mmCIF file of C-alpha atoms in Angstrom:
data_model
loop_
_atom_site.group_PDB
_atom_site.id
_atom_site.type_symbol
_atom_site.label_atom_id
_atom_site.label_comp_id
_atom_site.label_asym_id
_atom_site.label_seq_id
_atom_site.Cartn_x
_atom_site.Cartn_y
_atom_site.Cartn_z
ATOM 1 C CA UNK A 1 0.000 0.000 0.000
ATOM 2 C CA UNK A 2 1.220 3.878 -0.697
ATOM 3 C CA UNK A 3 0.267 7.412 0.249
ATOM 4 C CA UNK A 4 -1.293 9.589 -2.457
ATOM 5 C CA UNK A 5 0.593 12.794 -1.626
ATOM 6 C CA UNK A 6 3.079 14.191 0.860
ATOM 7 C CA UNK A 7 1.795 17.582 1.946
ATOM 8 C CA UNK A 8 4.949 18.694 3.711
ATOM 9 C CA UNK A 9 8.639 18.174 3.214
ATOM 10 C CA UNK A 10 10.279 15.575 5.428
ATOM 11 C CA UNK A 11 13.466 13.704 6.012
ATOM 12 C CA UNK A 12 13.309 10.035 4.980
ATOM 13 C CA UNK A 13 12.678 7.670 7.886
ATOM 14 C CA UNK A 14 13.118 3.938 7.402
ATOM 15 C CA UNK A 15 12.281 0.698 9.172
ATOM 16 C CA UNK A 16 12.889 -2.960 8.331
ATOM 17 C CA UNK A 17 9.887 -5.268 8.139
ATOM 18 C CA UNK A 18 10.309 -9.054 8.281
ATOM 19 C CA UNK A 19 8.095 -11.593 6.522
ATOM 20 C CA UNK A 20 8.247 -15.408 6.266
ATOM 21 C CA UNK A 21 9.934 -15.150 2.859
ATOM 22 C CA UNK A 22 12.240 -12.190 3.418
ATOM 23 C CA UNK A 23 12.271 -8.558 4.459
ATOM 24 C CA UNK A 24 11.608 -5.054 3.203
ATOM 25 C CA UNK A 25 13.015 -1.621 3.817
ATOM 26 C CA UNK A 26 10.048 0.746 4.289
ATOM 27 C CA UNK A 27 10.097 4.539 4.166
ATOM 28 C CA UNK A 28 7.494 5.350 6.804
ATOM 29 C CA UNK A 29 6.372 8.729 5.435
ATOM 30 C CA UNK A 30 5.664 7.729 1.838
ATOM 31 C CA UNK A 31 5.200 4.008 2.652
ATOM 32 C CA UNK A 32 7.304 3.066 -0.361
ATOM 33 C CA UNK A 33 9.060 -0.229 0.248
ATOM 34 C CA UNK A 34 11.943 -2.161 -1.259
ATOM 35 C CA UNK A 35 12.560 -5.883 -0.962
ATOM 36 C CA UNK A 36 15.946 -6.764 0.510
ATOM 37 C CA UNK A 37 17.994 -9.919 0.672
ATOM 38 C CA UNK A 38 18.837 -11.327 4.083
ATOM 39 C CA UNK A 39 22.397 -10.093 3.652
ATOM 40 C CA UNK A 40 21.192 -6.594 2.758
ATOM 41 C CA UNK A 41 19.082 -6.446 5.927
ATOM 42 C CA UNK A 42 22.098 -7.227 8.082
ATOM 43 C CA UNK A 43 24.240 -4.696 6.234
ATOM 44 C CA UNK A 44 21.529 -2.049 6.615
ATOM 45 C CA UNK A 45 21.390 -2.633 10.372
ATOM 46 C CA UNK A 46 25.167 -2.434 10.618
ATOM 47 C CA UNK A 47 25.304 0.776 8.594
ATOM 48 C CA UNK A 48 22.606 2.301 10.786
ATOM 49 C CA UNK A 49 24.647 1.298 13.831
ATOM 50 C CA UNK A 50 28.163 2.280 12.732
ATOM 51 C CA UNK A 51 27.279 5.234 10.462
ATOM 52 C CA UNK A 52 30.351 4.239 8.451
ATOM 53 C CA UNK A 53 30.909 2.140 5.333
ATOM 54 C CA UNK A 54 34.494 1.417 6.433
ATOM 55 C CA UNK A 55 33.486 0.265 9.934
ATOM 56 C CA UNK A 56 30.680 -1.846 8.521
ATOM 57 C CA UNK A 57 33.080 -3.620 6.163
ATOM 58 C CA UNK A 58 35.420 -4.357 9.084
ATOM 59 C CA UNK A 59 32.647 -5.723 11.275
ATOM 60 C CA UNK A 60 31.359 -7.853 8.402
ATOM 61 C CA UNK A 61 34.827 -9.308 7.866
ATOM 62 C CA UNK A 62 35.147 -10.009 11.576
ATOM 63 C CA UNK A 63 31.849 -11.825 12.106
ATOM 64 C CA UNK A 64 32.091 -13.868 8.915
ATOM 65 C CA UNK A 65 35.784 -14.698 9.205
ATOM 66 C CA UNK A 66 36.556 -13.697 5.621
ATOM 67 C CA UNK A 67 38.084 -10.498 4.190
ATOM 68 C CA UNK A 68 35.464 -7.970 3.087
ATOM 69 C CA UNK A 69 36.787 -4.669 1.802
ATOM 70 C CA UNK A 70 35.138 -1.263 1.676
ATOM 71 C CA UNK A 71 35.135 -1.561 -2.114
ATOM 72 C CA UNK A 72 33.291 -4.881 -1.926
ATOM 73 C CA UNK A 73 30.700 -3.362 0.407
ATOM 74 C CA UNK A 74 30.173 -0.410 -1.919
ATOM 75 C CA UNK A 75 29.679 -2.863 -4.790
ATOM 76 C CA UNK A 76 27.124 -4.734 -2.679
ATOM 77 C CA UNK A 77 25.283 -1.515 -1.874
ATOM 78 C CA UNK A 78 25.268 -0.475 -5.518
ATOM 79 C CA UNK A 79 22.777 -3.268 -6.184
ATOM 80 C CA UNK A 80 20.111 -1.253 -4.350
ATOM 81 C CA UNK A 81 18.349 1.965 -5.464
ATOM 82 C CA UNK A 82 18.876 3.621 -2.074
ATOM 83 C CA UNK A 83 22.665 3.223 -2.125
ATOM 84 C CA UNK A 84 23.422 6.927 -1.831
ATOM 85 C CA UNK A 85 21.100 7.330 1.135
ATOM 86 C CA UNK A 86 22.612 4.302 2.841
ATOM 87 C CA UNK A 87 26.170 5.503 2.393
ATOM 88 C CA UNK A 88 25.334 8.987 3.659
ATOM 89 C CA UNK A 89 23.862 7.609 6.860
ATOM 90 C CA UNK A 90 20.224 8.461 6.083
ATOM 91 C CA UNK A 91 19.015 5.178 7.550
ATOM 92 C CA UNK A 92 19.364 6.448 11.101
ATOM 93 C CA UNK A 93 18.328 4.068 13.857
ATOM 94 C CA UNK A 94 16.439 1.224 12.226
ATOM 95 C CA UNK A 95 13.478 -0.396 13.936
ATOM 96 C CA UNK A 96 12.937 -4.064 13.111
ATOM 97 C CA UNK A 97 9.263 -5.054 12.815
ATOM 98 C CA UNK A 98 7.212 -7.914 11.401
ATOM 99 C CA UNK A 99 7.766 -11.632 11.830
ATOM 100 C CA UNK A 100 9.456 -14.506 10.033
ATOM 101 C CA UNK A 101 6.476 -16.712 10.984
ATOM 102 C CA UNK A 102 3.511 -14.551 9.956
ATOM 103 C CA UNK A 103 2.629 -11.842 7.441
ATOM 104 C CA UNK A 104 2.054 -8.831 9.678
ATOM 105 C CA UNK A 105 0.805 -5.595 8.094
ATOM 106 C CA UNK A 106 2.526 -2.243 7.776
ATOM 107 C CA UNK A 107 -0.783 -0.570 6.867
ATOM 108 C CA UNK A 108 -4.309 -1.090 8.196
ATOM 109 C CA UNK A 109 -7.757 0.260 7.376
ATOM 110 C CA UNK A 110 -10.155 0.483 10.309
ATOM 111 C CA UNK A 111 -13.868 0.615 9.580
ATOM 112 C CA UNK A 112 -14.938 2.448 12.716
ATOM 113 C CA UNK A 113 -18.631 2.047 11.895
ATOM 114 C CA UNK A 114 -20.806 0.899 9.043
ATOM 115 C CA UNK A 115 -23.221 3.677 9.933
ATOM 116 C CA UNK A 116 -23.500 6.464 7.374
ATOM 117 C CA UNK A 117 -25.542 9.609 6.764
ATOM 118 C CA UNK A 118 -25.880 8.689 3.065
ATOM 119 C CA UNK A 119 -27.118 5.645 1.151
ATOM 120 C CA UNK A 120 -25.037 5.694 -2.036
ATOM 121 C CA UNK A 121 -26.193 3.406 -4.828
ATOM 122 C CA UNK A 122 -22.699 1.967 -5.434
ATOM 123 C CA UNK A 123 -21.321 1.747 -1.866
ATOM 124 C CA UNK A 124 -18.812 -1.132 -1.634
ATOM 125 C CA UNK A 125 -19.567 -1.538 2.098
ATOM 126 C CA UNK A 126 -23.345 -1.266 1.704
ATOM 127 C CA UNK A 127 -23.131 1.341 4.463
ATOM 128 C CA UNK A 128 -26.115 2.930 6.128
ATOM 129 C CA UNK A 129 -26.916 1.046 9.309
ATOM 130 C CA UNK A 130 -24.239 0.056 11.862
ATOM 131 C CA UNK A 131 -23.263 -3.597 11.940
ATOM 132 C CA UNK A 132 -24.412 -5.787 14.791
ATOM 133 C CA UNK A 133 -21.930 -5.812 17.694
ATOM 134 C CA UNK A 134 -19.746 -2.977 16.424
ATOM 135 C CA UNK A 135 -16.612 -2.408 18.486
ATOM 136 C CA UNK A 136 -16.614 0.144 21.290
ATOM 137 C CA UNK A 137 -14.163 3.023 21.597
ATOM 138 C CA UNK A 138 -12.184 1.089 24.239
ATOM 139 C CA UNK A 139 -11.790 -1.772 21.750
ATOM 140 C CA UNK A 140 -10.382 0.580 19.128
ATOM 141 C CA UNK A 141 -7.936 1.988 21.694
ATOM 142 C CA UNK A 142 -6.632 -1.536 22.341
ATOM 143 C CA UNK A 143 -6.443 -2.294 18.621
ATOM 144 C CA UNK A 144 -4.504 0.885 17.825
ATOM 145 C CA UNK A 145 -1.983 0.089 20.556
ATOM 146 C CA UNK A 146 -1.530 -3.492 19.315
ATOM 147 C CA UNK A 147 -1.044 -2.414 15.709
ATOM 148 C CA UNK A 148 1.426 0.310 16.633
ATOM 149 C CA UNK A 149 3.487 -2.077 18.757
ATOM 150 C CA UNK A 150 3.627 -4.594 15.886
ATOM 151 C CA UNK A 151 5.105 -2.116 13.403
ATOM 152 C CA UNK A 152 2.080 -0.678 11.578
ATOM 153 C CA UNK A 153 2.952 2.852 10.463
ATOM 154 C CA UNK A 154 0.008 3.789 8.243
ATOM 155 C CA UNK A 155 -3.635 3.858 9.359
ATOM 156 C CA UNK A 156 -6.832 4.657 7.475
ATOM 157 C CA UNK A 157 -10.050 5.448 9.360
ATOM 158 C CA UNK A 158 -13.179 4.816 7.346
ATOM 159 C CA UNK A 159 -16.826 3.803 7.562
ATOM 160 C CA UNK A 160 -19.652 4.269 6.647
ATOM 161 C CA UNK A 161 -18.810 7.766 7.766
ATOM 162 C CA UNK A 162 -15.979 7.381 10.288
ATOM 163 C CA UNK A 163 -16.866 10.605 12.117
ATOM 164 C CA UNK A 164 -20.174 9.034 13.193
ATOM 165 C CA UNK A 165 -18.406 6.414 15.326
ATOM 166 C CA UNK A 166 -18.830 6.806 19.075
ATOM 167 C CA UNK A 167 -15.653 8.242 20.554
ATOM 168 C CA UNK A 168 -14.364 9.345 17.148
ATOM 169 C CA UNK A 169 -12.341 12.238 18.548
ATOM 170 C CA UNK A 170 -10.523 9.953 21.003
ATOM 171 C CA UNK A 171 -9.852 7.431 18.258
ATOM 172 C CA UNK A 172 -8.475 9.906 15.715
ATOM 173 C CA UNK A 173 -6.317 11.607 18.359
ATOM 174 C CA UNK A 174 -4.842 8.302 19.500
ATOM 175 C CA UNK A 175 -4.209 7.284 15.906
ATOM 176 C CA UNK A 176 -2.422 10.576 15.266
ATOM 177 C CA UNK A 177 -0.171 9.996 18.283
ATOM 178 C CA UNK A 178 0.704 6.369 17.531
ATOM 179 C CA UNK A 179 1.097 6.363 13.735
ATOM 180 C CA UNK A 180 3.131 8.333 11.214
ATOM 181 C CA UNK A 181 0.366 8.556 8.630
ATOM 182 C CA UNK A 182 -3.357 8.778 9.338
ATOM 183 C CA UNK A 183 -5.930 8.931 6.539
ATOM 184 C CA UNK A 184 -9.514 9.841 7.259
ATOM 185 C CA UNK A 185 -12.146 8.961 4.648
ATOM 186 C CA UNK A 186 -15.261 11.092 4.547
ATOM 187 C CA UNK A 187 -18.195 11.950 2.305
ATOM 188 C CA UNK A 188 -17.503 15.604 3.107
ATOM 189 C CA UNK A 189 -20.857 16.366 4.741
ATOM 190 C CA UNK A 190 -21.754 17.967 8.076
ATOM 191 C CA UNK A 191 -18.207 18.866 9.163
ATOM 192 C CA UNK A 192 -18.304 20.798 12.449
ATOM 193 C CA UNK A 193 -15.893 23.580 13.373
ATOM 194 C CA UNK A 194 -14.516 21.645 16.352
ATOM 195 C CA UNK A 195 -13.772 18.622 14.141
ATOM 196 C CA UNK A 196 -11.814 20.762 11.700
ATOM 197 C CA UNK A 197 -10.016 22.436 14.608
ATOM 198 C CA UNK A 198 -8.993 19.045 16.024
ATOM 199 C CA UNK A 199 -7.777 17.630 12.699
ATOM 200 C CA UNK A 200 -5.810 20.809 12.023
ATOM 201 C CA UNK A 201 -4.168 20.746 15.464
ATOM 202 C CA UNK A 202 -3.139 17.089 15.180
ATOM 203 C CA UNK A 203 -1.180 17.876 12.022
ATOM 204 C CA UNK A 204 -0.676 14.433 10.454
ATOM 205 C CA UNK A 205 -4.227 13.672 9.291
ATOM 206 C CA UNK A 206 -4.845 13.417 5.558
ATOM 207 C CA UNK A 207 -8.531 13.692 4.637
ATOM 208 C CA UNK A 208 -9.959 11.906 1.600
ATOM 209 C CA UNK A 209 -13.339 13.111 0.403
ATOM 210 C CA UNK A 210 -15.424 11.141 -2.086
ATOM 211 C CA UNK A 211 -16.862 13.208 -4.937
ATOM 212 C CA UNK A 212 -18.602 11.354 -7.729
ATOM 213 C CA UNK A 213 -19.410 13.661 -10.604
ATOM 214 C CA UNK A 214 -20.478 17.278 -10.934
ATOM 215 C CA UNK A 215 -23.344 18.572 -8.822
ATOM 216 C CA UNK A 216 -26.354 16.974 -10.560
ATOM 217 C CA UNK A 217 -24.813 13.501 -10.994
ATOM 218 C CA UNK A 218 -23.087 13.496 -7.587
ATOM 219 C CA UNK A 219 -26.277 14.438 -5.759
ATOM 220 C CA UNK A 220 -28.223 11.802 -7.706
ATOM 221 C CA UNK A 221 -25.706 9.033 -6.951
ATOM 222 C CA UNK A 222 -25.461 10.104 -3.315
ATOM 223 C CA UNK A 223 -29.194 10.541 -2.839
ATOM 224 C CA UNK A 224 -28.885 13.998 -1.295
ATOM 225 C CA UNK A 225 -29.611 17.345 -2.906
ATOM 226 C CA UNK A 226 -26.848 19.876 -2.328
ATOM 227 C CA UNK A 227 -24.290 17.228 -1.351
ATOM 228 C CA UNK A 228 -21.769 18.279 -4.000
ATOM 229 C CA UNK A 229 -21.774 21.957 -3.062
ATOM 230 C CA UNK A 230 -21.496 21.164 0.652
ATOM 231 C CA UNK A 231 -18.645 18.694 0.173
ATOM 232 C CA UNK A 232 -16.653 21.127 -1.961
ATOM 233 C CA UNK A 233 -17.286 23.895 0.565
ATOM 234 C CA UNK A 234 -15.988 21.696 3.382
ATOM 235 C CA UNK A 235 -12.935 20.709 1.369
ATOM 236 C CA UNK A 236 -12.166 24.415 1.081
ATOM 237 C CA UNK A 237 -12.647 24.848 4.836
ATOM 238 C CA UNK A 238 -10.247 21.990 5.530
ATOM 239 C CA UNK A 239 -7.678 23.275 3.042
ATOM 240 C CA UNK A 240 -7.825 26.766 4.556
ATOM 241 C CA UNK A 241 -6.822 25.247 7.903
ATOM 242 C CA UNK A 242 -3.817 23.557 6.345
ATOM 243 C CA UNK A 243 -5.358 20.076 6.242
ATOM 244 C CA UNK A 244 -4.305 18.219 3.068
ATOM 245 C CA UNK A 245 -7.308 16.843 1.196
ATOM 246 C CA UNK A 246 -7.547 14.251 -1.544
ATOM 247 C CA UNK A 247 -10.650 14.188 -3.705
ATOM 248 C CA UNK A 248 -11.417 10.623 -4.777
ATOM 249 C CA UNK A 249 -13.814 10.139 -7.678
ATOM 250 C CA UNK A 250 -15.309 6.733 -8.355
ATOM 251 C CA UNK A 251 -15.849 6.684 -12.115
ATOM 252 C CA UNK A 252 -18.703 4.874 -13.855
ATOM 253 C CA UNK A 253 -20.759 5.256 -17.074
ATOM 254 C CA UNK A 254 -23.026 7.808 -15.398
ATOM 255 C CA UNK A 255 -20.326 10.287 -14.391
ATOM 256 C CA UNK A 256 -17.201 9.655 -16.484
ATOM 257 C CA UNK A 257 -17.773 12.729 -18.668
ATOM 258 C CA UNK A 258 -17.657 14.942 -15.548
ATOM 259 C CA UNK A 259 -14.036 14.093 -14.740
ATOM 260 C CA UNK A 260 -12.556 17.370 -15.964
ATOM 261 C CA UNK A 261 -15.176 19.540 -14.257
ATOM 262 C CA UNK A 262 -14.624 17.800 -10.918
ATOM 263 C CA UNK A 263 -10.848 18.216 -11.176
ATOM 264 C CA UNK A 264 -11.263 21.911 -11.932
ATOM 265 C CA UNK A 265 -13.520 22.376 -8.900
ATOM 266 C CA UNK A 266 -11.017 20.415 -6.781
ATOM 267 C CA UNK A 267 -8.246 22.815 -7.799
ATOM 268 C CA UNK A 268 -10.383 25.844 -6.926
ATOM 269 C CA UNK A 269 -11.305 24.300 -3.544
ATOM 270 C CA UNK A 270 -7.609 23.958 -2.668
ATOM 271 C CA UNK A 271 -7.425 20.169 -2.638
ATOM 272 C CA UNK A 272 -3.903 18.730 -2.454
ATOM 273 C CA UNK A 273 -4.594 15.743 -4.700
ATOM 274 C CA UNK A 274 -7.132 14.120 -7.002
ATOM 275 C CA UNK A 275 -7.493 10.429 -7.755
ATOM 276 C CA UNK A 276 -9.941 8.615 -9.998
ATOM 277 C CA UNK A 277 -10.836 4.966 -9.589
ATOM 278 C CA UNK A 278 -13.280 2.597 -11.217
ATOM 279 C CA UNK A 279 -16.476 1.478 -9.505
ATOM 280 C CA UNK A 280 -15.994 -2.090 -8.333
ATOM 281 C CA UNK A 281 -18.892 -4.563 -8.625
ATOM 282 C CA UNK A 282 -19.230 -5.221 -4.894
ATOM 283 C CA UNK A 283 -21.619 -4.140 -2.175
ATOM 284 C CA UNK A 284 -24.615 -2.222 -3.518
ATOM 285 C CA UNK A 285 -22.853 -1.814 -6.872
ATOM 286 C CA UNK A 286 -23.144 -5.561 -7.416
ATOM 287 C CA UNK A 287 -26.653 -5.265 -8.821
ATOM 288 C CA UNK A 288 -25.996 -2.277 -11.066
ATOM 289 C CA UNK A 289 -24.130 -1.752 -14.273
ATOM 290 C CA UNK A 290 -21.172 0.427 -13.330
ATOM 291 C CA UNK A 291 -18.392 -1.003 -15.494
ATOM 292 C CA UNK A 292 -16.663 1.351 -17.939
ATOM 293 C CA UNK A 293 -16.386 0.405 -21.588
ATOM 294 C CA UNK A 294 -12.946 0.533 -23.170
ATOM 295 C CA UNK A 295 -13.851 3.797 -24.930
ATOM 296 C CA UNK A 296 -15.046 5.365 -21.672
ATOM 297 C CA UNK A 297 -11.898 4.204 -19.890
ATOM 298 C CA UNK A 298 -9.687 5.796 -22.544
ATOM 299 C CA UNK A 299 -11.751 8.998 -22.388
ATOM 300 C CA UNK A 300 -11.157 9.283 -18.623
ATOM 301 C CA UNK A 301 -7.454 8.599 -18.937
ATOM 302 C CA UNK A 302 -7.195 11.245 -21.653
ATOM 303 C CA UNK A 303 -8.886 13.850 -19.445
ATOM 304 C CA UNK A 304 -6.594 12.905 -16.550
ATOM 305 C CA UNK A 305 -3.505 13.440 -18.713
ATOM 306 C CA UNK A 306 -4.859 16.813 -19.838
ATOM 307 C CA UNK A 307 -5.494 17.763 -16.209
ATOM 308 C CA UNK A 308 -1.951 16.819 -15.217
ATOM 309 C CA UNK A 309 -0.655 19.144 -17.928
ATOM 310 C CA UNK A 310 -2.988 22.010 -16.988
ATOM 311 C CA UNK A 311 -3.146 21.828 -13.183
ATOM 312 C CA UNK A 312 -0.325 19.477 -12.192
ATOM 313 C CA UNK A 313 1.650 22.368 -10.704
ATOM 314 C CA UNK A 314 -1.205 23.137 -8.297
ATOM 315 C CA UNK A 315 -2.470 19.692 -7.343
ATOM 316 C CA UNK A 316 -1.217 16.121 -7.513
ATOM 317 C CA UNK A 317 -3.188 14.307 -10.216
ATOM 318 C CA UNK A 318 -2.524 10.705 -11.192
ATOM 319 C CA UNK A 319 -3.439 9.388 -14.624
ATOM 320 C CA UNK A 320 -4.234 5.739 -15.122
ATOM 321 C CA UNK A 321 -1.358 4.970 -17.475
ATOM 322 C CA UNK A 322 -0.689 1.246 -17.579
ATOM 323 C CA UNK A 323 -2.253 0.401 -14.208
ATOM 324 C CA UNK A 324 -5.255 -1.342 -15.747
ATOM 325 C CA UNK A 325 -8.869 -0.839 -14.723
ATOM 326 C CA UNK A 326 -9.327 -3.526 -12.101
ATOM 327 C CA UNK A 327 -8.598 -1.344 -9.086
ATOM 328 C CA UNK A 328 -5.138 -2.823 -8.418
ATOM 329 C CA UNK A 329 -1.750 -1.159 -8.424
ATOM 330 C CA UNK A 330 1.853 -2.064 -7.636
ATOM 331 C CA UNK A 331 1.423 -1.215 -3.972
ATOM 332 C CA UNK A 332 -1.832 -3.075 -3.428
ATOM 333 C CA UNK A 333 -0.849 -6.039 -1.275
ATOM 334 C CA UNK A 334 -4.003 -7.050 0.627
ATOM 335 C CA UNK A 335 -3.398 -9.575 3.375
ATOM 336 C CA UNK A 336 0.380 -9.581 2.941
ATOM 337 C CA UNK A 337 1.114 -5.989 3.952
ATOM 338 C CA UNK A 338 -2.338 -4.494 4.519
ATOM 339 C CA UNK A 339 -5.351 -5.558 6.576
ATOM 340 C CA UNK A 340 -8.928 -4.324 6.696
ATOM 341 C CA UNK A 341 -10.534 -4.442 10.149
ATOM 342 C CA UNK A 342 -14.308 -4.345 10.003
ATOM 343 C CA UNK A 343 -16.461 -2.498 12.507
ATOM 344 C CA UNK A 344 -17.308 -5.833 14.176
ATOM 345 C CA UNK A 345 -13.621 -6.821 14.504
ATOM 346 C CA UNK A 346 -13.322 -9.296 11.645
ATOM 347 C CA UNK A 347 -10.056 -8.975 9.696
ATOM 348 C CA UNK A 348 -10.174 -9.330 5.906
ATOM 349 C CA UNK A 349 -7.509 -8.752 3.226
ATOM 350 C CA UNK A 350 -9.146 -5.531 1.999
ATOM 351 C CA UNK A 351 -12.333 -3.495 2.164
ATOM 352 C CA UNK A 352 -14.050 -5.270 -0.715
ATOM 353 C CA UNK A 353 -13.257 -8.839 0.360
ATOM 354 C CA UNK A 354 -15.438 -10.599 2.912
ATOM 355 C CA UNK A 355 -13.268 -13.666 3.548
ATOM 356 C CA UNK A 356 -12.154 -13.441 7.176
ATOM 357 C CA UNK A 357 -8.617 -14.188 8.403
ATOM 358 C CA UNK A 358 -9.621 -13.916 12.051
ATOM 359 C CA UNK A 359 -10.906 -11.525 14.703
ATOM 360 C CA UNK A 360 -8.685 -8.653 15.806
ATOM 361 C CA UNK A 361 -9.571 -9.048 19.515
ATOM 362 C CA UNK A 362 -10.089 -12.795 19.752
ATOM 363 C CA UNK A 363 -7.020 -13.885 17.754
ATOM 364 C CA UNK A 364 -3.401 -12.815 18.058
ATOM 365 C CA UNK A 365 -1.856 -10.810 15.220
ATOM 366 C CA UNK A 366 0.564 -13.669 14.612
ATOM 367 C CA UNK A 367 -2.314 -16.138 14.212
ATOM 368 C CA UNK A 368 -4.257 -13.858 11.871
ATOM 369 C CA UNK A 369 -1.209 -13.424 9.636
ATOM 370 C CA UNK A 370 -0.139 -17.059 9.380
ATOM 371 C CA UNK A 371 0.630 -18.208 5.823
ATOM 372 C CA UNK A 372 -2.096 -20.854 6.167
ATOM 373 C CA UNK A 373 -4.832 -18.298 6.869
ATOM 374 C CA UNK A 374 -3.563 -16.008 4.157
ATOM 375 C CA UNK A 375 -3.543 -18.800 1.587
ATOM 376 C CA UNK A 376 -7.065 -19.744 2.679
ATOM 377 C CA UNK A 377 -8.202 -16.149 2.126
ATOM 378 C CA UNK A 378 -6.418 -16.076 -1.216
ATOM 379 C CA UNK A 379 -8.074 -19.285 -2.417
ATOM 380 C CA UNK A 380 -11.533 -18.238 -1.238
ATOM 381 C CA UNK A 381 -11.477 -14.583 -2.278
ATOM 382 C CA UNK A 382 -14.582 -13.708 -4.274
ATOM 383 C CA UNK A 383 -14.255 -9.940 -4.739
ATOM 384 C CA UNK A 384 -10.573 -9.003 -4.330
ATOM 385 C CA UNK A 385 -8.506 -9.619 -7.463
ATOM 386 C CA UNK A 386 -5.350 -8.032 -6.106
ATOM 387 C CA UNK A 387 -4.618 -10.696 -3.496
ATOM 388 C CA UNK A 388 -4.167 -13.263 -6.265
ATOM 389 C CA UNK A 389 -1.697 -11.005 -8.087
ATOM 390 C CA UNK A 390 0.770 -10.598 -5.221
ATOM 391 C CA UNK A 391 4.036 -12.196 -6.268
ATOM 392 C CA UNK A 392 6.296 -13.476 -3.513
ATOM 393 C CA UNK A 393 9.877 -14.770 -3.716
ATOM 394 C CA UNK A 394 9.950 -18.487 -4.512
ATOM 395 C CA UNK A 395 12.554 -19.108 -1.840
ATOM 396 C CA UNK A 396 12.889 -17.539 1.600
ATOM 397 C CA UNK A 397 15.856 -15.203 2.020
ATOM 398 C CA UNK A 398 15.924 -14.274 5.684
ATOM 399 C CA UNK A 399 18.519 -12.362 7.699
ATOM 400 C CA UNK A 400 20.487 -13.967 10.541
ATOM 401 C CA UNK A 401 19.983 -17.453 9.087
#
């Protein structure tokens, strides 16, 4: 999984995350990750410790009992795209997270409630009414602490409408304290001044607002007159308080021609980023025809490219390029690096897949992430296509082995 935009400048901050087949170096701000060999993990830890290529080479020679020169180490480091950062000491103190026995996540989405103040015709979660036995605020406090301790760095709070969850302010504040990146998904309606004040003060909350077409189409799809104008107005309010906002448009045959108009309004509202995605045939969209034709898909991609050229200096806009139209991308690793935790505590690979890997309070994180449970979820997935596309190394390459 990867962030859509970095709203402020930052120094890179890395951690190492273990998995049963190997390890990754993760940059915690952007959530970009790079697979490493077992040897590279050990060298990275040594470099972070010694802050010196020469000292690292000497230690490596000592512990392995064979000569290993500085030149050889530099050659080894040159195999990795972050060589310059490594050699300049940018790794800092490296935290080691994850497990060689289970696939623990680095990113999690928490559905705080299935309750929503809208009843959208294409909602993947079929939101509206809360689920039976939704978790209490104390449960979410425990979950956030467990995830933080296990190495999760990136959290998304969603719903329904996440702000409707009981104890929302406590939850979002705790998330902001414990995690580097916090994303809050919202339909953009009914934002109160004190909510905006809180999000602004916390400083590391990125708000994603769903906008699905220009005013007439958006209001029709959302089932609320005036929803488009209110959402755009609230995006402007958030942006004026320094809160980075992403406008996410779910594209379908009813609204695809509105793509340029929505992007233009997003720019004027002060949004930091815009992203378009296809409507997936799950939830309430399962009984409707929302799939784009090839011509419609190409039309949208063409308008996105035009928007990048016209407004790319004012807002981050991503065109579809060669990503395909199935909702997957290179960073979509459901189950392996990302978990979705439903409002009732069930853990699934992603928000559109119902196959459970366990319960976040009844099962340990290690048990939920076992390869056996993950393979079971992969075999039985009915909605998520991405989980079947994750390619893992054929042989384990672990450090310290």
